[in-house]
Tab-separated table of C-alpha atoms and ligand atoms in Angstrom:
chain	number	residue	atom	x	y	z
A	1	MET	CA	-28.714	-6.772	25.098
A	2	VAL	CA	-29.117	-4.323	27.987
A	3	ALA	CA	-29.911	-0.647	27.744
A	4	ALA	CA	-27.043	1.726	28.375
A	5	THR	CA	-27.114	3.032	31.910
A	6	ILE	CA	-25.026	5.701	33.526
A	7	PRO	CA	-22.720	3.917	35.983
A	8	ARG	CA	-22.487	5.002	39.583
A	9	GLY	CA	-19.342	6.642	40.870
A	10	PRO	CA	-17.476	5.376	43.929
A	11	ARG	CA	-19.594	7.520	46.219
A	12	GLY	CA	-22.833	6.512	44.584
A	13	GLY	CA	-22.927	9.674	42.494
A	14	ARG	CA	-23.604	9.512	38.807
A	15	LEU	CA	-20.756	9.858	36.420
A	16	MET	CA	-21.881	12.959	34.607
A	17	GLY	CA	-19.127	13.662	32.201
A	18	ASN	CA	-19.905	17.256	31.426
A	19	MET	CA	-18.221	19.506	28.945
A	20	ARG	CA	-16.487	21.616	31.550
A	21	GLU	CA	-14.925	18.634	33.276
A	22	PHE	CA	-13.910	17.132	29.959
A	23	ASN	CA	-12.491	20.422	28.724
A	24	SER	CA	-10.510	21.268	31.826
A	25	ASP	CA	-8.723	17.916	32.097
A	26	SER	CA	-9.670	15.636	29.218
A	27	LEU	CA	-6.882	13.117	29.679
A	28	GLY	CA	-7.346	12.850	33.439
A	29	PHE	CA	-11.091	12.549	32.963
A	30	VAL	CA	-10.919	9.675	30.482
A	31	GLU	CA	-8.229	7.922	32.532
A	32	ARG	CA	-10.476	8.124	35.601
A	33	CYS	CA	-13.400	6.764	33.597
A	34	ALA	CA	-11.377	3.743	32.503
A	35	ARG	CA	-9.984	3.119	35.986
A	36	GLU	CA	-13.251	3.437	37.851
A	37	PHE	CA	-15.824	2.107	35.390
A	38	GLY	CA	-14.130	-0.404	33.101
A	39	ASP	CA	-13.921	-0.941	29.381
A	40	VAL	CA	-17.263	0.460	28.205
A	41	VAL	CA	-18.438	3.620	29.920
A	42	PRO	CA	-21.673	5.437	29.119
A	43	THR	CA	-21.551	9.137	29.860
A	44	ARG	CA	-22.931	12.447	28.562
A	45	PHE	CA	-21.885	15.761	27.081
A	46	LEU	CA	-24.650	18.048	28.291
A	47	TYR	CA	-27.696	16.293	26.836
A	48	VAL	CA	-25.868	14.196	24.298
A	49	PRO	CA	-25.336	10.593	25.367
A	50	ALA	CA	-21.854	9.267	24.752
A	51	LEU	CA	-19.996	6.011	25.139
A	52	PHE	CA	-16.301	5.793	26.009
A	53	LEU	CA	-14.467	2.671	24.883
A	54	PHE	CA	-11.279	1.432	26.510
A	55	HIS	CA	-11.001	-2.070	25.047
A	56	PRO	CA	-9.433	-2.863	21.650
A	57	ASP	CA	-12.236	-5.276	20.682
A	58	GLN	CA	-14.910	-2.638	21.073
A	59	VAL	CA	-12.860	-0.082	19.144
A	60	GLU	CA	-12.442	-2.672	16.404
A	61	TYR	CA	-16.192	-3.133	16.231
A	62	VAL	CA	-16.887	0.588	15.882
A	63	LEU	CA	-14.106	1.374	13.395
A	64	ALA	CA	-14.092	-1.836	11.374
A	65	ALA	CA	-16.552	-4.741	11.750
A	66	GLY	CA	-19.546	-2.593	12.721
A	67	SER	CA	-18.465	0.575	10.915
A	68	LYS	CA	-21.670	0.638	8.834
A	69	ASN	CA	-23.547	1.551	12.007
A	70	PHE	CA	-21.552	4.753	12.500
A	71	ILE	CA	-20.624	8.057	10.880
A	72	LYS	CA	-18.010	10.572	12.066
A	73	ALA	CA	-18.696	12.252	15.412
A	74	ALA	CA	-20.987	15.279	15.537
A	75	SER	CA	-18.120	17.613	16.503
A	76	LEU	CA	-16.810	17.302	12.931
A	77	ARG	CA	-20.023	18.873	11.639
A	78	SER	CA	-19.537	22.108	13.585
A	79	PRO	CA	-19.427	25.381	11.601
A	80	PHE	CA	-15.768	25.710	12.621
A	81	PHE	CA	-14.825	22.463	10.928
A	82	ARG	CA	-17.043	23.126	7.953
A	83	ARG	CA	-15.387	26.477	7.368
A	84	LEU	CA	-11.964	24.952	7.527
A	85	VAL	CA	-12.146	21.625	5.716
A	86	GLY	CA	-15.663	21.644	4.241
A	87	ASN	CA	-16.703	18.305	2.838
A	88	GLY	CA	-13.235	16.839	2.372
A	89	LEU	CA	-11.985	13.303	3.015
A	90	VAL	CA	-11.977	13.528	6.799
A	91	THR	CA	-15.552	14.787	7.099
A	92	SER	CA	-17.451	13.393	4.076
A	93	GLU	CA	-19.592	10.257	4.311
A	94	GLY	CA	-21.168	7.458	2.304
A	95	ASP	CA	-20.817	7.028	-1.461
A	96	PHE	CA	-19.423	10.523	-1.884
A	97	TRP	CA	-16.581	9.820	0.567
A	98	ARG	CA	-15.936	6.406	-1.068
A	99	ARG	CA	-15.499	8.029	-4.495
A	100	GLN	CA	-13.201	10.764	-3.190
A	101	ARG	CA	-11.115	8.249	-1.292
A	102	ARG	CA	-10.732	6.129	-4.440
A	103	LEU	CA	-9.618	9.175	-6.406
A	104	ALA	CA	-7.041	10.276	-3.834
A	105	GLN	CA	-5.707	6.803	-3.092
A	106	PRO	CA	-3.120	6.566	-5.942
A	107	ALA	CA	-1.222	9.575	-4.544
A	108	PHE	CA	-0.646	7.510	-1.370
A	109	HIS	CA	0.413	4.226	-2.935
A	110	ARG	CA	3.714	2.918	-1.668
A	111	ASP	CA	5.611	3.631	-4.911
A	112	ARG	CA	4.319	7.166	-5.137
A	113	VAL	CA	5.058	7.909	-1.501
A	114	GLU	CA	8.582	6.573	-1.879
A	115	ALA	CA	9.134	9.048	-4.675
A	116	TYR	CA	8.484	11.838	-2.122
A	117	ALA	CA	11.375	10.658	0.090
A	118	ARG	CA	13.963	12.795	-1.626
A	119	THR	CA	11.905	15.968	-1.044
A	120	MET	CA	11.408	15.083	2.617
A	121	VAL	CA	15.127	14.598	3.232
A	122	ALA	CA	16.063	17.666	1.178
A	123	TYR	CA	13.781	19.980	3.174
A	124	ALA	CA	14.958	18.480	6.465
A	125	GLY	CA	18.538	19.192	5.349
A	126	ARG	CA	17.585	22.743	4.423
A	127	MET	CA	16.134	23.296	7.889
A	128	LEU	CA	19.386	22.111	9.470
A	129	GLY	CA	21.068	24.984	7.632
A	130	HIS	CA	19.919	27.302	10.431
A	131	TRP	CA	20.525	24.813	13.248
A	132	GLY	CA	23.843	24.973	15.038
A	133	ASP	CA	25.657	23.660	18.095
A	134	GLY	CA	24.485	25.290	21.322
A	135	ARG	CA	21.391	26.915	19.831
A	136	THR	CA	18.103	26.746	21.692
A	137	LEU	CA	14.938	26.446	19.613
A	138	ASP	CA	11.391	25.175	19.716
A	139	ALA	CA	11.474	21.691	18.188
A	140	HIS	CA	7.697	21.659	17.818
A	141	GLU	CA	7.685	24.832	15.755
A	142	GLU	CA	10.546	23.548	13.636
A	143	MET	CA	8.781	20.237	12.971
A	144	MET	CA	5.533	22.041	12.084
A	145	ALA	CA	7.261	24.319	9.584
A	146	LEU	CA	9.062	21.359	8.047
A	147	THR	CA	6.093	18.996	7.637
A	148	ARG	CA	3.985	21.893	6.303
A	149	VAL	CA	6.445	22.509	3.495
A	150	VAL	CA	6.777	18.772	2.792
A	151	VAL	CA	3.060	18.103	2.433
A	152	ALA	CA	2.457	21.158	0.220
A	153	GLN	CA	5.457	20.421	-1.985
A	154	THR	CA	4.938	16.677	-2.419
A	155	LEU	CA	1.172	16.626	-2.867
A	156	PHE	CA	0.399	20.004	-4.470
A	157	SER	CA	3.814	21.084	-5.825
A	158	ALA	CA	3.294	24.330	-3.901
A	159	ASP	CA	5.945	26.299	-2.067
A	160	VAL	CA	4.698	27.408	1.355
A	161	SER	CA	8.061	27.930	3.025
A	162	GLU	CA	8.500	31.013	5.198
A	163	ASP	CA	10.417	32.709	2.419
A	164	SER	CA	7.524	32.082	0.012
A	165	GLY	CA	5.782	35.022	1.664
A	166	GLU	CA	2.864	35.517	3.975
A	167	ILE	CA	1.007	32.359	3.026
A	168	GLY	CA	3.408	30.288	5.129
A	169	ASP	CA	2.767	32.552	8.119
A	170	ALA	CA	-0.997	32.467	7.638
A	171	LEU	CA	-0.932	28.681	7.476
A	172	GLY	CA	1.143	28.540	10.635
A	173	ARG	CA	-1.320	30.839	12.431
A	174	LEU	CA	-4.303	28.923	11.146
A	175	VAL	CA	-3.129	25.621	12.486
A	176	ARG	CA	-2.615	27.108	15.925
A	177	PRO	CA	-6.306	27.592	16.728
A	178	PHE	CA	-7.099	24.465	14.764
A	179	ALA	CA	-4.792	22.523	16.988
A	180	ALA	CA	-4.425	24.426	20.201
A	181	GLN	CA	-7.675	26.143	20.977
A	182	ALA	CA	-10.099	23.956	19.148
A	183	THR	CA	-11.718	22.760	22.308
A	184	LEU	CA	-15.465	22.372	22.197
A	185	LYS	CA	-15.799	25.809	23.750
A	186	TRP	CA	-13.692	27.479	21.087
A	187	ILE	CA	-15.600	25.715	18.354
A	188	LEU	CA	-18.976	26.700	19.773
A	189	ASP	CA	-17.885	30.311	20.277
A	190	ASN	CA	-16.484	30.545	16.791
A	191	ARG	CA	-19.201	32.832	15.508
A	192	LEU	CA	-18.500	35.486	18.114
A	193	PRO	CA	-16.433	38.381	16.759
A	194	THR	CA	-13.528	38.044	19.180
A	195	PRO	CA	-10.117	39.167	17.850
A	196	ALA	CA	-8.899	35.564	17.700
A	197	HIS	CA	-11.896	34.454	15.687
A	198	LEU	CA	-11.696	37.447	13.348
A	199	ARG	CA	-8.039	36.687	12.708
A	200	PHE	CA	-8.901	33.041	12.153
A	201	ASN	CA	-11.541	33.930	9.561
A	202	ARG	CA	-9.178	36.370	7.860
A	203	ASP	CA	-6.471	33.707	7.618
A	204	VAL	CA	-8.899	31.133	6.222
A	205	ARG	CA	-9.924	33.626	3.522
A	206	LYS	CA	-6.289	34.299	2.675
A	207	ILE	CA	-5.524	30.605	2.359
A	208	ASP	CA	-8.705	30.055	0.364
A	209	ARG	CA	-7.455	32.588	-2.165
A	210	PHE	CA	-4.080	30.853	-2.317
A	211	VAL	CA	-5.612	27.397	-2.811
A	212	TYR	CA	-8.067	28.607	-5.469
A	213	ARG	CA	-5.200	30.274	-7.317
A	214	LEU	CA	-3.223	27.036	-7.185
A	215	ILE	CA	-6.170	25.165	-8.701
A	216	GLU	CA	-6.757	27.816	-11.347
A	217	GLU	CA	-3.110	27.903	-12.412
A	218	ARG	CA	-2.888	24.127	-12.672
A	219	ARG	CA	-6.143	23.956	-14.638
A	220	ALA	CA	-4.902	26.675	-16.991
A	221	SER	CA	-1.497	25.071	-17.541
A	222	GLY	CA	-3.060	21.651	-18.119
A	223	GLU	CA	0.206	20.211	-16.814
A	224	ASP	CA	0.152	16.787	-15.153
A	225	THR	CA	2.823	16.901	-12.466
A	226	GLY	CA	1.788	13.478	-11.150
A	227	ASP	CA	0.944	14.890	-7.718
A	228	LEU	CA	-2.314	14.620	-5.784
A	229	LEU	CA	-3.652	17.871	-7.205
A	230	SER	CA	-3.148	16.612	-10.774
A	231	MET	CA	-4.860	13.339	-9.926
A	232	LEU	CA	-7.887	15.057	-8.441
A	233	LEU	CA	-8.061	17.484	-11.369
A	234	ALA	CA	-7.939	14.648	-13.886
A	235	ALA	CA	-10.656	12.668	-12.097
A	236	GLN	CA	-13.965	12.552	-13.940
A	237	ASP	CA	-17.393	11.082	-13.350
A	238	GLU	CA	-18.955	8.725	-15.887
A	239	ASP	CA	-20.684	11.753	-17.422
A	240	GLY	CA	-17.294	13.378	-17.961
A	241	SER	CA	-17.720	16.086	-15.324
A	242	GLY	CA	-14.807	16.800	-13.016
A	243	MET	CA	-14.586	17.954	-9.438
A	244	SER	CA	-15.714	21.487	-8.644
A	245	ASP	CA	-13.176	24.037	-7.459
A	246	ARG	CA	-14.957	24.128	-4.132
A	247	GLN	CA	-14.578	20.367	-3.694
A	248	LEU	CA	-10.935	20.507	-4.766
A	249	ARG	CA	-10.337	23.247	-2.241
A	250	ASP	CA	-11.914	21.167	0.526
A	251	GLU	CA	-9.778	18.140	-0.327
A	252	LEU	CA	-6.541	20.136	-0.482
A	253	MET	CA	-7.261	21.913	2.769
A	254	THR	CA	-8.159	18.618	4.475
A	255	ILE	CA	-5.022	16.835	3.320
A	256	PHE	CA	-2.937	19.814	4.226
A	257	LEU	CA	-4.282	20.083	7.763
A	258	ALA	CA	-4.595	16.341	8.451
A	259	GLY	CA	-1.204	15.700	6.909
A	260	HIS	CA	1.244	17.944	8.661
A	261	GLU	CA	0.219	18.730	12.229
A	262	THR	CA	0.003	15.055	13.145
A	263	THR	CA	3.353	14.093	11.635
A	264	ALA	CA	5.024	17.096	13.271
A	265	LEU	CA	3.643	15.956	16.612
A	266	ALA	CA	4.842	12.388	16.161
A	267	LEU	CA	8.339	13.812	15.654
A	268	THR	CA	8.076	16.347	18.476
A	269	TRP	CA	7.117	13.697	21.020
A	270	ALA	CA	9.875	11.436	19.718
A	271	TRP	CA	12.434	14.198	20.454
A	272	TYR	CA	10.922	14.680	23.890
A	273	LEU	CA	11.136	10.968	24.713
A	274	LEU	CA	14.620	10.520	23.254
A	275	ALA	CA	15.894	13.453	25.301
A	276	GLN	CA	14.728	11.689	28.452
A	277	ASN	CA	16.006	8.263	27.477
A	278	PRO	CA	19.738	8.446	26.761
A	279	GLY	CA	19.943	4.662	26.248
A	280	ALA	CA	17.438	4.749	23.394
A	281	GLU	CA	19.017	7.883	21.997
A	282	ALA	CA	22.450	6.219	21.932
A	283	ARG	CA	21.063	3.114	20.266
A	284	LEU	CA	19.457	5.258	17.567
A	285	ALA	CA	22.726	7.121	16.964
A	286	GLN	CA	24.541	3.804	16.700
A	287	GLU	CA	22.075	2.526	14.094
A	288	LEU	CA	22.370	5.721	12.070
A	289	GLN	CA	26.142	5.532	12.143
A	290	GLY	CA	26.067	1.903	11.037
A	291	VAL	CA	23.516	2.311	8.248
A	292	LEU	CA	24.313	5.786	6.951
A	293	GLY	CA	27.906	6.433	7.888
A	294	GLY	CA	28.197	10.122	7.127
A	295	ARG	CA	25.488	10.536	4.479
A	296	ALA	CA	21.815	11.567	4.484
A	297	PRO	CA	19.191	8.772	4.396
A	298	THR	CA	17.310	7.625	1.300
A	299	VAL	CA	14.178	5.565	0.913
A	300	GLY	CA	16.387	2.525	0.206
A	301	ASP	CA	17.682	2.713	3.800
A	302	MET	CA	14.210	2.342	5.288
A	303	PRO	CA	14.327	-1.445	5.836
A	304	ARG	CA	17.580	-1.061	7.794
A	305	LEU	CA	16.413	1.885	9.896
A	306	ARG	CA	14.553	-0.508	12.128
A	307	TYR	CA	15.314	1.141	15.453
A	308	ALA	CA	14.361	4.552	14.049
A	309	GLU	CA	11.018	3.117	13.015
A	310	TRP	CA	10.512	1.601	16.482
A	311	VAL	CA	11.268	4.999	18.027
A	312	VAL	CA	8.502	6.538	15.907
A	313	LYS	CA	6.071	3.721	16.732
A	314	GLU	CA	6.824	3.808	20.445
A	315	SER	CA	6.485	7.611	20.543
A	316	MET	CA	3.065	7.383	18.894
A	317	ARG	CA	2.095	4.725	21.425
A	318	LEU	CA	2.833	6.951	24.422
A	319	TYR	CA	1.897	10.268	22.790
A	320	PRO	CA	-0.576	9.485	20.018
A	321	PRO	CA	-1.033	12.635	17.880
A	322	ALA	CA	-4.673	11.570	17.478
A	323	TRP	CA	-5.482	10.711	21.063
A	324	ALA	CA	-9.134	9.731	20.416
A	325	VAL	CA	-11.378	8.765	17.509
A	326	GLY	CA	-15.066	9.619	17.549
A	327	ARG	CA	-18.162	8.303	15.834
A	328	GLU	CA	-21.921	8.865	15.919
A	329	CYS	CA	-24.265	5.893	15.879
A	330	VAL	CA	-26.721	5.942	12.934
A	331	ARG	CA	-28.088	2.399	13.319
A	332	GLU	CA	-28.885	0.780	16.634
A	333	CYS	CA	-26.346	-1.879	17.567
A	334	GLU	CA	-24.564	-3.436	20.511
A	335	VAL	CA	-21.117	-2.546	21.746
A	336	GLY	CA	-19.570	-4.498	24.615
A	337	GLY	CA	-22.990	-5.772	25.688
A	338	LEU	CA	-24.578	-2.324	25.728
A	339	ARG	CA	-27.223	-1.105	23.350
A	340	VAL	CA	-26.059	1.888	21.397
A	341	THR	CA	-28.842	4.000	20.010
A	342	LYS	CA	-28.993	6.478	17.145
A	343	GLY	CA	-27.305	9.777	17.903
A	344	MET	CA	-25.019	8.417	20.592
A	345	GLN	CA	-21.422	9.706	20.343
A	346	VAL	CA	-18.874	6.911	20.705
A	347	PHE	CA	-15.175	7.466	21.419
A	348	GLY	CA	-12.186	5.139	21.474
A	349	PHE	CA	-9.109	6.471	23.242
A	350	GLN	CA	-5.635	5.749	21.961
A	351	TRP	CA	-4.339	7.668	24.952
A	352	VAL	CA	-5.713	5.070	27.387
A	353	ILE	CA	-5.665	1.849	25.356
A	354	GLN	CA	-2.080	2.244	24.181
A	355	ARG	CA	-0.949	2.665	27.812
A	356	ASP	CA	-2.879	-0.327	29.124
A	357	PRO	CA	-0.727	-2.897	31.027
A	358	ARG	CA	-2.928	-5.679	29.654
A	359	TRP	CA	-1.298	-5.149	26.248
A	360	PHE	CA	2.013	-3.436	26.994
A	361	ALA	CA	4.367	-4.537	29.769
A	362	ASP	CA	5.675	-1.603	31.810
A	363	PRO	CA	3.350	0.583	29.729
A	364	LEU	CA	4.648	4.018	30.681
A	365	ALA	CA	8.268	3.146	29.848
A	366	PHE	CA	9.676	4.303	26.509
A	367	ARG	CA	11.049	1.055	25.119
A	368	PRO	CA	11.310	1.188	21.315
A	369	GLU	CA	12.739	-2.337	21.259
A	370	ARG	CA	9.411	-3.767	22.454
A	371	TRP	CA	8.328	-3.516	18.795
A	372	GLY	CA	10.909	-6.165	17.936
A	373	ASP	CA	9.640	-8.624	20.600
A	374	GLU	CA	7.895	-11.651	19.258
A	375	SER	CA	5.113	-11.153	21.856
A	376	ILE	CA	4.006	-7.879	20.251
A	377	SER	CA	2.393	-9.838	17.408
A	378	ARG	CA	-0.048	-11.341	19.908
A	379	ILE	CA	-1.632	-8.122	21.182
A	380	PRO	CA	-5.154	-7.375	19.880
A	381	ARG	CA	-5.191	-5.528	16.561
A	382	TYR	CA	-6.701	-2.368	18.093
A	383	ALA	CA	-4.460	-2.227	21.178
A	384	TYR	CA	-2.365	0.120	19.012
A	385	PHE	CA	-4.207	2.279	16.497
A	386	PRO	CA	-2.500	5.669	16.051
A	387	PHE	CA	-3.883	5.848	12.497
A	388	GLY	CA	-7.413	4.642	13.342
A	389	GLY	CA	-8.622	1.641	11.356
A	390	GLY	CA	-11.278	0.069	9.173
A	391	PRO	CA	-12.440	1.868	6.032
A	392	ARG	CA	-11.550	5.290	7.471
A	393	LEU	CA	-7.965	4.310	8.250
A	394	CYS	CA	-5.628	7.272	7.778
A	395	ILE	CA	-4.843	7.556	4.081
A	396	GLY	CA	-1.452	9.028	4.938
A	397	ASN	CA	-0.210	6.334	7.338
A	398	TYR	CA	2.635	5.155	5.144
A	399	PHE	CA	3.465	8.704	4.055
A	400	ALA	CA	3.646	9.806	7.701
A	401	THR	CA	5.685	6.850	8.928
A	402	MET	CA	8.228	7.207	6.149
A	403	GLU	CA	8.430	10.962	6.589
A	404	ALA	CA	8.882	10.676	10.352
A	405	VAL	CA	11.618	8.026	10.075
A	406	LEU	CA	13.522	9.901	7.364
A	407	ILE	CA	13.325	13.239	9.158
A	408	LEU	CA	14.298	11.646	12.475
A	409	ALA	CA	17.311	10.003	10.816
A	410	THR	CA	18.350	13.171	8.939
A	411	ILE	CA	18.355	15.217	12.133
A	412	ALA	CA	19.552	12.666	14.693
A	413	ARG	CA	22.686	11.806	12.732
A	414	ARG	CA	23.757	15.463	13.019
A	415	PHE	CA	22.300	16.634	16.330
A	416	ARG	CA	21.382	15.530	19.809
A	417	LEU	CA	18.364	17.426	21.219
A	418	ARG	CA	18.459	18.174	24.951
A	419	LEU	CA	15.495	19.592	26.849
A	420	ALA	CA	16.182	23.268	27.616
A	421	PRO	CA	16.696	23.723	31.388
A	422	GLY	CA	13.635	25.018	33.208
A	423	HIS	CA	11.317	24.521	30.241
A	424	GLU	CA	8.063	22.910	31.278
A	425	VAL	CA	6.531	20.427	28.852
A	426	GLU	CA	2.793	20.121	29.328
A	427	VAL	CA	0.476	17.920	27.283
A	428	LEU	CA	-2.462	19.741	25.715
A	429	PRO	CA	-5.148	17.415	24.385
A	430	ALA	CA	-6.752	19.697	21.799
A	431	LEU	CA	-7.840	18.182	18.497
A	432	SER	CA	-4.436	16.583	18.547
A	433	LEU	CA	-2.023	15.984	21.391
A	434	ARG	CA	0.300	18.963	21.560
A	435	PRO	CA	2.989	20.311	23.874
A	436	LYS	CA	1.206	23.317	25.354
A	437	HIS	CA	4.265	25.547	25.545
A	438	GLY	CA	6.134	23.985	22.659
A	439	LEU	CA	9.276	21.904	23.105
A	440	LYS	CA	12.317	24.045	23.832
A	441	VAL	CA	15.500	22.139	23.138
A	442	ARG	CA	19.213	22.852	23.148
A	443	LEU	CA	21.116	21.496	20.168
A	444	GLU	CA	24.349	19.559	20.457
A	445	SER	CA	26.273	18.702	17.322
A	446	ARG	CA	27.471	15.136	16.999
B	1	LIG	C1	1.648	10.620	12.434
B	1	LIG	C2	0.869	11.192	11.555
B	1	LIG	C3	-0.616	10.921	11.426
B	1	LIG	C4	-1.501	10.460	12.344
B	1	LIG	C5	-1.239	10.068	13.792
B	1	LIG	C6	-2.798	10.415	11.697
B	1	LIG	C7	-3.963	9.950	12.296
B	1	LIG	C8	-5.156	9.778	11.634
B	1	LIG	C9	-6.310	9.121	12.185
B	1	LIG	C10	-6.427	8.549	13.604
B	1	LIG	C11	-7.280	9.122	11.234
B	1	LIG	C12	-8.662	8.489	11.349
B	1	LIG	C13	-9.648	9.430	11.960
B	1	LIG	C14	-10.986	8.751	12.154
B	1	LIG	O1	-11.143	7.565	11.919
B	1	LIG	O2	-11.901	9.474	12.565
B	1	LIG	C15	-6.750	9.799	10.078
B	1	LIG	C16	-7.439	10.027	8.913
B	1	LIG	C17	-6.931	10.736	7.844
B	1	LIG	N1	-5.644	11.189	7.694
B	1	LIG	FE1	-4.133	10.919	8.981
B	1	LIG	N2	-2.658	10.856	10.417
B	1	LIG	C18	-1.353	11.161	10.195
B	1	LIG	C19	-0.787	11.634	9.017
B	1	LIG	C20	-1.485	11.921	7.871
B	1	LIG	C21	-0.894	12.379	6.635
B	1	LIG	C22	0.601	12.559	6.387
B	1	LIG	C23	-1.929	12.616	5.769
B	1	LIG	C24	-1.887	13.121	4.343
B	1	LIG	C25	-0.861	13.632	3.763
B	1	LIG	C26	-3.155	12.277	6.453
B	1	LIG	C27	-4.420	12.406	5.926
B	1	LIG	C28	-5.547	11.845	6.489
B	1	LIG	C29	-6.853	11.825	5.833
B	1	LIG	C30	-7.199	12.456	4.494
B	1	LIG	C31	-7.720	11.125	6.681
B	1	LIG	C32	-9.186	10.809	6.412
B	1	LIG	C33	-9.237	9.506	5.654
B	1	LIG	C34	-10.642	9.030	5.320
B	1	LIG	O3	-11.526	9.120	6.165
B	1	LIG	O4	-10.803	8.522	4.212
B	1	LIG	N3	-2.853	11.863	7.720
B	1	LIG	N4	-5.435	10.173	10.335
């Protein structure tokens, strides 16, 4: 086992990955690291040593086989994150996390999730009520509004649609800094009283009040609606005590934020890629015509919507909504022949690994049908990991995949989405991978 050393750059200089460089061009920076220094790259953020991983086997070690040696990355412990999601499923650790995960799990079982399908399709249909031939709109905004309503309705039986009043707007605004500006700088500056931060704090308070009221009303009614909120409310420790309102709030907020931005992005990038690949778009339309004829999809159609599922998978390969996963080492271990010491921040990058020609032929091409090739079963398990892996695997992976396929099918059988002329699509790697200026599209009825 050798000690981690900082590799030398091509001109003999040290690779000092600093925050500014990382912040100004994160994707370019990590791509350069992989190209110039290989699969395991030690670097630093200011004084904090970090390790970048670009090989599936090393990612597998950190997320799965060696996961006991790691906790979530330090960035998740920032005051910004704490204020937003507290000690919910994404951020909690150890036995506490294990218990919470066990309690939430039934809401994400296959049977339960399939019962949400009808709601997903119904809300997608409702959205199409204001779509029309020739209209130009922002597909990213539309997908965000849709997945927001779906997650709140299916898991908390709460109505957060625009017409439900200002809570929908506040949620929309809240996710913007969460997603768009949550660079390290924004997070560190969060305590400064800038207008954006004041508005952020005001919105969090407003949503807090909404979530606490939801909890209070459900407690008071004693009704078991069979949703996630009911399950968490019914959960009790051996001593008979239930979860505190504060903990319930953290879990709801976490699920809400983790559960809609990402799915909206998977769909947004799928529209972007389909618009540029008429062959794939035509093949999707053909499948939808064959399977659905003129009707809306149901969960029973899922096994036959194979191409639609490949479109979603291939979109998440090229534009993974979670473009990196981070951990902090808590027990010394070895990764890719390097010693990793306590406190080191370790990152695996979907953005780089899922575009690596070692695992994907013609890696930058959008080829949904590659997921039907027999050879795809031979790639390493962590060559494709949009939902992470190991014990902290995304709890909503099936929920998200089903939702994305059903929404894609509901929309694509009615409309073709063309990129609006002159609209520039730029990738913004914030907490998730977003289109910086949205995705302006022109609708064409089928
Ligand atoms: C395409 C959509 C989605 C993507 C790409 C995605 C991605 C991820 C990833 C990469 C992780 C692991 C993070 C890590 O290991 O540090 C994760 C965790 C998580 N996701 Fe998702 N997610 C999606 C949809 C959802 C949905 C729909 C929900 C809930 C409704 C959800 C809830 C969660 C939760 C609660 C965790 C933390 C799980 C734990 O640590 O026990 N996600 N997600």
